[in-house]
Amino acid sequence: MGIYKGDYKNEKRDKKRLVYLFTGEISAIIVFTLILFYYFENLSNRYSLTSVVLTLNVILLQGSYFWFVKWRRFETRKNSFPKLHYHLKLLKKIDLLLLLVAPMIVLIEILLLSESSLMKLLTLLCIYIFAIIEYINYYFIQLTNYSNGSGKPSAIAKEIKLHKIE
């Protein structure tokens, strides 16, 4: 997209794309939260599901936040969020912590309750894998443009690198 290089030739298309991206992430959060509430009463391992869905939703919320800030910058032509790179770097660490804690919660719950069915575990695994994929897609490589063993850095990775924070 031209928004990263200062090219406003396709401004209308870029604005629509940014709105699509941040609203799409919010929509995904709503869907996963509804899944959580749908299964909440039916699952004995609700702490596991809650931890995995919470992890995914936190990551998706960051994507929505990032695309909203980019859209806002685009609309106002001002940097309304000058510390965005700092927030993203901190959130990246929080995500990693959540991604490490979620499987421990699942394991502890399985060991304590020993009532987990294969379907429940597959549901947890799918949501957890999706969270990992989103984490990689946001903070490292654009997985949608990944081909032949290489990919472009993600927009968030570019934002963080632009400000060179450790």
Backbone as numpy.savetxt, mean C-alpha at the origin, in Angstrom:
# Nx Ny Nz CAx CAy CAz Cx Cy Cz
4.19 9.25 -16.45 3.36 10.43 -16.45 4.23 11.67 -16.45
3.75 12.68 -17.08 4.48 13.92 -17.20 4.63 14.68 -15.91
3.90 14.32 -14.88 3.92 15.10 -13.64 5.27 15.07 -12.94
6.09 14.10 -13.23 7.37 13.99 -12.55 8.46 14.79 -13.24
8.25 15.16 -14.47 9.27 15.87 -15.22 8.88 17.32 -15.50
7.76 17.77 -14.94 7.33 19.14 -15.17 6.66 19.35 -16.52
6.35 18.28 -17.23 5.71 18.35 -18.53 4.20 18.37 -18.33
3.56 19.52 -18.56 2.13 19.67 -18.33 1.33 19.63 -19.63
1.93 19.08 -20.66 1.27 18.99 -21.96 -0.01 18.15 -21.88
0.02 17.10 -21.12 -1.13 16.21 -20.96 -1.72 16.36 -19.57
-1.86 17.59 -19.15 -2.28 17.89 -17.77 -3.62 17.26 -17.41
-4.59 17.35 -18.28 -5.92 16.81 -17.97 -5.85 15.30 -17.78
-5.13 14.61 -18.63 -4.96 13.16 -18.50 -4.24 12.80 -17.20
-3.21 13.54 -16.87 -2.44 13.28 -15.66 -3.27 13.50 -14.40
-4.08 14.55 -14.40 -4.95 14.82 -13.25 -5.94 13.68 -13.05
-6.55 13.23 -14.14 -7.50 12.12 -14.07 -6.81 10.86 -13.56
-5.62 10.63 -14.01 -4.86 9.44 -13.59 -4.57 9.49 -12.08
-4.18 10.63 -11.58 -3.90 10.77 -10.15 -5.16 10.58 -9.31
-6.26 11.15 -9.77 -7.54 10.96 -9.06 -7.91 9.48 -9.07
-7.74 8.85 -10.20 -8.02 7.41 -10.32 -7.16 6.62 -9.34
-5.90 6.96 -9.23 -4.99 6.23 -8.36 -5.36 6.40 -6.88
-5.57 7.63 -6.43 -5.85 7.77 -4.99 -7.25 7.29 -4.62
-8.21 7.43 -5.51 -9.55 6.90 -5.19 -9.59 5.38 -5.31
-8.79 4.84 -6.20 -8.71 3.39 -6.34 -8.15 2.73 -5.08
-7.15 3.35 -4.49 -6.58 2.81 -3.25 -7.59 2.89 -2.10
-8.32 3.98 -2.02 -9.36 4.12 -0.99 -10.44 3.06 -1.20
-10.82 2.83 -2.45 -11.82 1.80 -2.74 -11.34 0.43 -2.31
-10.08 0.13 -2.54 -9.52 -1.16 -2.12 -9.55 -1.29 -0.60
-9.27 -0.22 0.10 -9.32 -0.24 1.57 -10.74 -0.57 2.03
-11.71 0.04 1.40 -13.11 -0.22 1.76 -13.46 -1.67 1.50
-13.06 -2.20 0.36 -13.35 -3.60 0.02 -12.71 -4.55 1.03
-11.45 -4.34 1.34 -10.78 -5.24 2.29 -11.35 -5.11 3.70
-11.78 -3.93 4.06 -12.41 -3.75 5.37 -13.75 -4.48 5.40
-14.51 -4.39 4.32 -15.77 -5.13 4.24 -15.55 -6.64 4.31
-14.49 -7.10 3.66 -14.15 -8.53 3.75 -13.85 -8.90 5.20
-13.11 -8.05 5.87 -12.78 -8.31 7.27 -14.06 -8.44 8.10
-14.98 -7.48 7.96 -16.20 -7.52 8.75 -17.10 -8.69 8.34
-17.08 -9.06 7.07 -17.89 -10.20 6.63 -17.40 -11.49 7.29
-16.10 -11.66 7.33 -15.53 -12.89 7.90 -15.34 -12.83 9.41
-15.42 -11.65 9.98 -15.09 -11.48 11.39 -15.86 -12.42 12.30
-17.14 -12.55 12.12 -17.93 -13.41 12.99 -17.76 -14.89 12.64
-17.37 -15.18 11.42 -17.27 -16.56 10.97 -15.90 -17.19 11.24
-14.93 -16.38 11.55 -13.57 -16.91 11.71 -13.16 -16.99 13.17
-12.56 -18.11 13.51 -12.03 -18.21 14.87 -10.71 -17.45 14.98
-10.01 -17.31 13.89 -8.73 -16.60 13.92 -8.89 -15.16 13.46
-9.72 -14.42 14.17 -9.99 -13.04 13.78 -8.82 -12.10 14.04
-7.96 -12.41 14.99 -6.79 -11.55 15.22 -5.85 -11.64 14.03
-5.71 -12.83 13.49 -4.86 -13.02 12.32 -5.40 -12.24 11.13
-6.67 -12.40 10.87 -7.27 -11.70 9.74 -7.20 -10.19 9.95
-7.47 -9.75 11.15 -7.41 -8.32 11.45 -6.00 -7.79 11.22
-4.99 -8.51 11.69 -3.61 -8.03 11.53 -3.19 -7.98 10.08
-3.59 -8.98 9.30 -3.20 -9.02 7.89 -3.94 -7.94 7.10
-5.24 -7.81 7.33 -6.01 -6.78 6.62 -5.58 -5.39 7.06
-5.31 -5.21 8.34 -4.82 -3.92 8.82 -3.49 -3.56 8.15
-2.60 -4.51 8.04 -1.32 -4.28 7.38 -1.53 -3.85 5.94
-2.37 -4.58 5.22 -2.65 -4.23 3.83 -3.30 -2.85 3.74
-4.27 -2.58 4.59 -4.97 -1.29 4.54 -4.04 -0.12 4.86
-3.13 -0.31 5.79 -2.17 0.75 6.12 -1.30 1.05 4.90
-0.86 0.00 4.22 -0.03 0.18 3.03 -0.84 0.86 1.92
-2.07 0.41 1.70 -2.91 1.02 0.68 -3.22 2.48 1.00
-3.42 2.78 2.26 -3.69 4.15 2.68 -2.51 5.06 2.35
-1.31 4.54 2.49 -0.12 5.33 2.15 -0.07 5.62 0.66
-0.44 4.63 -0.14 -0.49 4.86 -1.58 -1.51 5.93 -1.92
-2.67 5.85 -1.30 -3.70 6.86 -1.53 -3.22 8.24 -1.10
-2.58 8.30 0.04 -2.02 9.56 0.57 -1.01 10.13 -0.44
-0.11 9.29 -0.91 0.91 9.74 -1.84 0.28 10.29 -3.12
-0.67 9.54 -3.72 -1.28 10.00 -4.97 -2.13 11.23 -4.75
-2.77 11.33 -3.59 -3.54 12.55 -3.29 -2.62 13.75 -3.21
-1.48 13.62 -2.52 -0.53 14.72 -2.40 0.00 15.11 -3.78
0.28 14.14 -4.61 0.77 14.44 -5.97 -0.31 15.19 -6.76
-1.56 14.73 -6.63 -2.67 15.41 -7.31 -2.81 16.84 -6.79
-2.72 16.99 -5.47 -2.86 18.32 -4.86 -1.75 19.26 -5.33
-0.54 18.75 -5.41 0.58 19.55 -5.93 0.30 19.95 -7.37
-0.21 19.02 -8.12 -0.51 19.26 -9.53 -1.59 20.32 -9.67
-2.63 20.24 -8.84 -3.75 21.19 -8.89 -3.33 22.59 -8.49
-2.59 22.70 -7.40 -2.26 24.02 -6.85 -0.94 24.58 -7.36
-0.14 23.71 -7.96 1.21 24.09 -8.41 2.09 24.52 -7.23
1.71 24.05 -6.03 2.48 24.35 -4.83 2.81 23.05 -4.11
3.86 23.09 -3.34 4.22 21.95 -2.53 3.53 22.09 -1.17
2.28 21.65 -1.11 1.48 21.77 0.11 1.94 20.83 1.21
2.71 19.83 0.85 3.19 18.82 1.80 4.71 18.71 1.67
5.43 19.70 2.19 6.89 19.72 1.99 7.62 18.57 2.67
7.03 17.95 3.68 7.70 16.86 4.39 7.20 15.49 3.94
6.62 15.41 2.76 6.09 14.15 2.25 7.16 13.06 2.24
8.34 13.38 1.76 9.41 12.39 1.68 9.78 11.84 3.06
9.75 12.69 4.06 10.04 12.26 5.43 8.95 11.30 5.92
7.70 11.66 5.69 6.57 10.81 6.10 6.65 9.45 5.42
6.96 9.45 4.12 7.03 8.20 3.37 8.15 7.30 3.89
9.27 7.89 4.20 10.39 7.11 4.73 10.02 6.48 6.07
9.35 7.21 6.93 8.89 6.68 8.21 7.84 5.60 8.00
6.89 5.85 7.12 5.84 4.87 6.85 6.40 3.58 6.26
7.44 3.69 5.48 8.09 2.51 4.91 8.60 1.60 6.03
9.17 2.19 7.06 9.67 1.41 8.21 8.52 0.80 9.00
7.45 1.56 9.17 6.27 1.05 9.88 5.68 -0.14 9.11
5.62 -0.02 7.79 5.11 -1.12 6.96 5.93 -2.38 7.14
7.23 -2.22 7.13 8.09 -3.38 7.30 7.84 -4.04 8.65
7.69 -3.25 9.67 7.38 -3.79 10.99 6.04 -4.55 10.97
5.03 -3.96 10.37 3.72 -4.62 10.28 3.82 -5.92 9.48
4.60 -5.90 8.40 4.76 -7.11 7.59 5.50 -8.21 8.35
6.34 -7.84 9.28 7.05 -8.84 10.08 6.19 -9.35 11.24
5.35 -8.50 11.80 4.52 -8.88 12.95 3.32 -9.72 12.54
2.70 -9.43 11.41 1.48 -10.12 10.99 1.64 -11.65 10.95
2.71 -12.19 10.36 2.82 -13.65 10.35 3.02 -14.24 11.75
3.63 -13.47 12.64 3.80 -13.96 14.02 2.44 -14.07 14.70
1.57 -13.10 14.47 0.23 -13.15 15.04 -0.53 -14.35 14.49
-0.41 -14.58 13.19 -1.07 -15.73 12.58 -0.56 -17.03 13.21
0.74 -17.14 13.33 1.33 -18.37 13.89 0.91 -18.58 15.34
0.96 -17.53 16.13 0.55 -17.65 17.55 -0.91 -18.06 17.64
-1.74 -17.46 16.83 -3.16 -17.79 16.88 -3.42 -19.22 16.44
-2.71 -19.69 15.42 -2.86 -21.07 14.98 -2.44 -22.04 16.08
-1.33 -21.74 16.73 -0.83 -22.61 17.80 -1.76 -22.61 19.01
-2.32 -21.46 19.35 -3.19 -21.37 20.53 -4.59 -21.92 20.28
-5.14 -21.63 19.11 -6.52 -22.03 18.84 -6.62 -23.38 18.12
-5.65 -23.66 17.31 -5.60 -24.89 16.50 -6.94 -25.22 15.85
-7.65 -24.18 15.40 -8.93 -24.37 14.72 -8.88 -23.82 13.29
-7.72 -23.63 12.75 -7.62 -23.01 11.44 -7.86 -24.01 10.33
-8.74 -23.62 9.42 -8.99 -24.46 8.25 -8.06 -24.03 7.13
-7.95 -24.86 6.14 -7.10 -24.56 4.99 -7.60 -23.31 4.26
-8.91 -23.17 4.16 -9.49 -22.02 3.47 -9.15 -20.72 4.20
-9.21 -20.73 5.51 -8.87 -19.54 6.30 -7.40 -19.18 6.10
-6.55 -20.18 6.13 -5.12 -19.93 5.95 -4.81 -19.42 4.55
-5.49 -19.96 3.55 -5.29 -19.47 2.17 -5.75 -18.03 2.02
-6.86 -17.69 2.67 -7.34 -16.31 2.64 -6.31 -15.38 3.27
-5.81 -15.77 4.43 -4.78 -14.96 5.10 -3.53 -14.84 4.24
-3.11 -15.94 3.64 -1.91 -15.93 2.82 -2.07 -15.02 1.60
-3.22 -15.10 0.96 -3.46 -14.25 -0.23 -3.43 -12.77 0.13
-4.08 -12.41 1.22 -4.10 -11.00 1.63 -2.69 -10.56 2.03
-1.97 -11.42 2.74 -0.61 -11.09 3.16 0.32 -10.92 1.96
0.21 -11.80 0.98 1.04 -11.70 -0.23 0.71 -10.41 -0.98
-0.57 -10.07 -1.03 -0.97 -8.82 -1.68 -0.35 -7.63 -0.96
-0.30 -7.67 0.37 0.32 -6.59 1.15 1.81 -6.47 0.80
2.49 -7.59 0.69 3.91 -7.57 0.33 4.11 -7.00 -1.07
3.26 -7.43 -2.00 3.35 -6.93 -3.38 3.13 -5.42 -3.41
2.14 -4.94 -2.68 1.90 -3.50 -2.64 3.08 -2.75 -2.01
3.66 -3.30 -0.97 4.83 -2.69 -0.33 5.97 -2.55 -1.34
6.24 -3.61 -2.06 7.31 -3.59 -3.08 6.95 -2.59 -4.18
5.70 -2.63 -4.62 5.24 -1.76 -5.70 5.31 -0.28 -5.31
5.03 0.04 -4.07 5.08 1.43 -3.62 6.49 1.92 -3.34
7.29 1.11 -2.68 8.56 1.61 -2.16 9.81 1.18 -2.93
9.65 0.33 -3.91 10.84 -0.14 -4.62 10.68 -0.10 -6.14
9.90 -0.99 -6.70 9.82 -1.16 -8.15 8.37 -1.10 -8.60
8.13 -0.42 -9.71 6.80 -0.43 -10.33 6.58 -1.81 -10.93
5.84 -2.63 -10.25 5.64 -4.00 -10.71 4.79 -4.07 -11.97
3.98 -3.06 -12.23 3.16 -3.06 -13.44 4.01 -2.87 -14.69
5.18 -2.30 -14.55 6.08 -2.09 -15.69 7.30 -3.00 -15.63
7.23 -4.05 -14.84 8.36 -4.96 -14.65 8.44 -5.93 -15.83
9.61 -6.00 -16.44 9.79 -6.96 -17.53 11.27 -7.32 -17.66
11.50 -8.51 -18.11 12.87 -9.01 -18.35 13.79 -8.85 -17.15
13.26 -9.08 -15.97 14.09 -9.05 -14.76 14.44 -7.67 -14.24
13.83 -6.63 -14.79 14.11 -5.30 -14.27 12.86 -4.43 -14.34
12.85 -3.41 -13.54 11.70 -2.51 -13.52 12.14 -1.11 -13.16
11.24 -0.18 -13.40 11.52 1.20 -13.07 11.27 1.41 -11.58
12.01 2.33 -10.98 11.73 2.65 -9.57 10.31 3.18 -9.43
9.70 2.89 -8.30 8.34 3.37 -8.05 8.35 4.88 -7.84
7.16 5.48 -7.95 7.03 6.93 -7.75 7.42 7.32 -6.33
7.06 6.51 -5.35 7.41 6.80 -3.96 8.92 6.69 -3.76
9.53 5.67 -4.36 10.99 5.53 -4.26 11.69 6.74 -4.88
11.15 7.24 -5.98 11.71 8.45 -6.60 11.58 9.66 -5.69
10.41 9.77 -5.04 10.16 10.90 -4.14 11.14 10.87 -2.97
11.36 9.71 -2.41 12.29 9.58 -1.28 13.72 9.86 -1.73
14.10 9.30 -2.87 15.45 9.47 -3.39 15.73 10.92 -3.76
14.70 11.60 -4.24 14.84 13.01 -4.63 15.34 13.85 -3.46
14.94 13.48 -2.26 15.33 14.24 -1.08 16.48 13.61 -0.31
16.96 12.48 -0.78 18.14 11.81 -0.24 18.17 11.72 1.28
17.15 11.09 1.83 17.13 10.87 3.27 17.61 9.46 3.54
18.28 9.29 4.61 18.72 7.94 5.00 17.62 7.22 5.71
